[in-house]
Amino acid sequence: MSETTTAKHVSFLEYKGKYKGILGWIFSTDHKRVGLLYLYTMLVFFSIAAILGLLMKIQLIAPGYTIMGPQTYNSMFTVHGIIMIFIIVVPGLPAVFGNFFLPLMIGAKDVAFPRLNLASWWIYIIGILVVLSSQFLGGWPDTGWTFYAPYSFRTPANVLPALFGAFILGFSSILTGINFVVTIHRMRAPGMTWLKMPLFPWTLYATAWIQVLATPVIGITLLLTVMERVLGVGVFDPALGGDPILYQHLFWIYSHPAVYIMILPGMGAISEILPVFSRKSIYGYKAIVLSSLAIAFVGYFVWGHHMFTSGMSGRALYAFSFLTFLVAIPSAIKVFNWVATIHKGSLNLQTPFYWATSFIFVFMIGGLTGLVLGSLATNVHVHDTHFVVAHFHFIVFGGTGYAFMAALHYWFPKMFGRMYDASWANIGWATFFGGFLTLYLPMFALGLQGMPRRYYDYLPEFHTGNIISSLGAILMIAGALIVITNLVRSSRHGEKVTGKNPWGGRTLEWESDTPPTLENWDEIPKVTEGPYDYK
Amino acid sequence: MILGASTFVEGVDNAFIFILGISFFFLIGITLTMIIFIYRYNQKRNPKATQVKDSVTLELTWTIIPLILVLGMFYYGYVGWIPMKSPPDEGIEVTANARMWSFNFRYENGRVSDKLYVPVDTAIIVNLNALDVLHSFYIPAFRIKEDMVPGLPGNRTWFQATKTGTFTIFCSEYCGLQHSYMISEVVVMEQDEFWEWYEDPDAMVPVIPDDANLALLGRQVVERNGCLACHSLDGSTLIGPTFAGKFGETITVITDGQERQIVYDEEYVIRSIYDPDYDITLGFRPGQMLSYEGEITEQEVELIIEFLKSLNE
């Protein structure tokens, strides 16, 4: 590595390696560039899927035909779900902030396998292309992102290539997971014992294990689907003697742990941000670590709560309901610890802090409505209704999305060496937050009233809730537009950050240059204190 | 809460009230605490943070209290739900058939209806049967929902209505293009009113008086079997070709991949009902309709033909 010496104190953004221009990015094994590649890819696809969501809400503003027919609508919620789940929130925080900050936070020069890391991004891009092409080649897709059998076997948009795409994306996820596990085990800076490791790496660690252990189930499902489609062995399709409920089991054995892949790193990011803006160490460090591991573990055994009305046997159902309630506890512990962290702090009310505290609020709503869904009697009534749609948007978009935005604002100066415009960032946050609540809260009421999900049209009694919700969607998209425009603009023209550490953070990443150099450190730092030692 | 009209409502709504009550308490409590902290410990008012040591007692308190509360929630959920899984031995048995995108209900005496007619205060056991893809049988006012799974025999649900009136039945499992129109009704009647309906000899198609309006009876067959979800009566194009003004015309169809001209006659109608993929009208997709063999009798098909003829007038 002869470049090391010349690369000194040149930021990774300006560093010139073997390739120039865009090639210098897409062939770069630098963990920071790989992280930003994921960020840009996600920004593009998030925008597409968000616009699809907005169009759906406009369609629902009045009963009957508003701006599109049912086939278009069904395609839109399918593509919206596939993009948001498989391309945005599953890779989500680990792919962007995990790649960028894991080595910085534990004092390493890069992840354990930098080439594999770049390969993960390429596999991700290939996976995106396969998933999307499979959905468009056989006519417009209309299966929903869950591809439930046997409907998904009957439509021209074949489930087989779609699963194949999810399988490829899964490989990207598995490889990132392995990379992070090895990095965390082997590459922590001298003196950083397990219990001196910051919480974001801890949640990445828990997440990485889920990625490695749960994702292969998608591969098994794919294999069984191939057996069915090619060899005619009845596995899922009742027309061949198969069992459609088996498909749901396999789907959720992966996709439920995937929910924890989505939310755990978000919890980690929030646990980083609150101490910094409270000037106070995190309350209950060990409790947060343990609860993260507990969520990762128990999360494997609760998939059946997606299937309370599927026709599964009763005894299995109450076991699943019981375990679902148990998994609520570690999340509750985290919320209490976060609130205790800001108690007696000296609160610096900056944009990341607003995103983080509003995260706690929306995450509580998501979590508490999850209790309604975990209980058998109440689940039966609201299962497959708008209540569920509201619940998972509060968790996945409210939880993961808010944590993502909090993390992006928090680490923005470190990533780009420039500061975002604070007043626009706050206006954007407030607009988004207001729009978000107006969009999703009425959906709980609609669900309790009995409006099923994936509904192109509805009875007149559901009109009021839908009008409010649609107006909220417009407000929220306006907020998102302000936030994204501000960040994109500031990444080029924002005020330059002087010094390494604009927020006064105590974790290691703030001791590297801003923005960091190619290999992060001239000398690997030595760790003597815990991660949040405010005095 | 919302309208409730079955014996399950009380148990389910109790669970709702218990869970939502505790949830609101914690949501409001924690949110207010946060807001007070944000005000009280703002940098301007509190320039120096006070470091606080972790307290195991506090950690245990906020682990154990929520644990007890969620176990209570589990209990209420279980108690409200177990009656749904315990149908009584005695009751009226109805078979609900779902297909894209309609329900019909077959009674033990052979009566078939597109709406579910039931007597009040009587246990109704519904055998759930799906003919093509997954559907779900959802009556919000009764708090019941159960998926209808093709190829899963013995799947059933039950209810006992406590009020007379008409309540909506939704399909709540996504089943394709017209999913949001797959709606029916359950009509809860007084006992004697129901039995009168149930044994109504006019509804038993086999005996058709000479002076009966055959076209009208045909229309009833069409409505009962949900044909109108896909075939319009006003000439507009839905999933399948319209019924309006076609009988006796020459139409273009695709048979075995070959385009051909045929006359829309009685033979064509019979074939289209029992073997729908044999001739596909130009511009439409195959594989959308299932055979109605065993569902619609030959006599009923004759009535449908009368009805189709009447649409030309």
Short mmCIF file of N, CA and C in Angstrom, two decimals, chain A residues 7 39 103 127 198 234 250 254 304 325 333 339 347 359 371 406 428 455 490 521:
data_model
loop_
_atom_site.label_atom_id
_atom_site.label_comp_id
_atom_site.label_asym_id
_atom_site.label_seq_id
_atom_site.Cartn_x
_atom_site.Cartn_y
_atom_site.Cartn_z
N ALA A 7 -1.68 9.49 0.57
CA ALA A 7 -3.09 9.75 0.83
C ALA A 7 -3.30 10.53 2.13
N LEU A 39 -25.98 4.82 -0.39
CA LEU A 39 -26.83 5.97 -0.08
C LEU A 39 -27.45 6.55 -1.36
N PRO A 103 -16.12 0.81 10.67
CA PRO A 103 -14.67 0.84 10.88
C PRO A 103 -14.22 2.08 11.66
N GLY A 127 -29.13 -7.59 -8.14
CA GLY A 127 -30.39 -8.02 -7.53
C GLY A 127 -31.53 -7.06 -7.84
N PRO A 198 -19.18 1.07 21.04
CA PRO A 198 -20.40 1.89 20.99
C PRO A 198 -21.63 1.06 20.60
N GLY A 234 -45.76 -30.77 -6.38
CA GLY A 234 -46.67 -29.84 -5.70
C GLY A 234 -46.10 -29.42 -4.35
N LEU A 250 -42.68 -20.12 5.13
CA LEU A 250 -41.31 -19.90 4.67
C LEU A 250 -41.06 -18.42 4.44
N TYR A 254 -38.26 -15.89 6.97
CA TYR A 254 -37.26 -14.88 6.62
C TYR A 254 -37.76 -13.47 6.93
N GLY A 304 -45.11 -16.50 13.10
CA GLY A 304 -46.50 -16.95 12.97
C GLY A 304 -47.53 -15.87 13.24
N PHE A 325 -45.53 -11.26 22.46
CA PHE A 325 -45.57 -10.33 23.59
C PHE A 325 -44.20 -10.25 24.27
N ILE A 333 -37.80 -1.68 26.99
CA ILE A 333 -36.63 -1.33 27.81
C ILE A 333 -35.82 -0.22 27.13
N VAL A 339 -35.36 7.67 27.15
CA VAL A 339 -35.96 8.80 27.86
C VAL A 339 -35.11 9.14 29.09
N LEU A 347 -29.55 19.74 26.98
CA LEU A 347 -30.00 19.36 25.65
C LEU A 347 -29.72 20.43 24.60
N PHE A 359 -38.51 10.10 16.60
CA PHE A 359 -38.40 8.64 16.40
C PHE A 359 -39.00 7.91 17.59
N LEU A 371 -48.89 -4.39 19.91
CA LEU A 371 -49.50 -5.22 20.96
C LEU A 371 -50.92 -5.60 20.58
N ALA A 406 -32.25 10.83 11.20
CA ALA A 406 -31.49 11.32 12.36
C ALA A 406 -30.01 11.06 12.14
N GLY A 428 -38.08 21.26 7.27
CA GLY A 428 -38.36 20.00 6.59
C GLY A 428 -38.81 18.94 7.57
N TYR A 455 -56.64 -2.05 -1.00
CA TYR A 455 -57.97 -1.74 -1.49
C TYR A 455 -57.91 -0.59 -2.47
N SER A 490 -26.66 21.01 0.41
CA SER A 490 -25.62 21.27 1.41
C SER A 490 -24.38 20.39 1.20
N TRP A 521 -7.09 6.66 9.67
CA TRP A 521 -6.20 7.05 10.77
C TRP A 521 -4.75 7.04 10.28
#
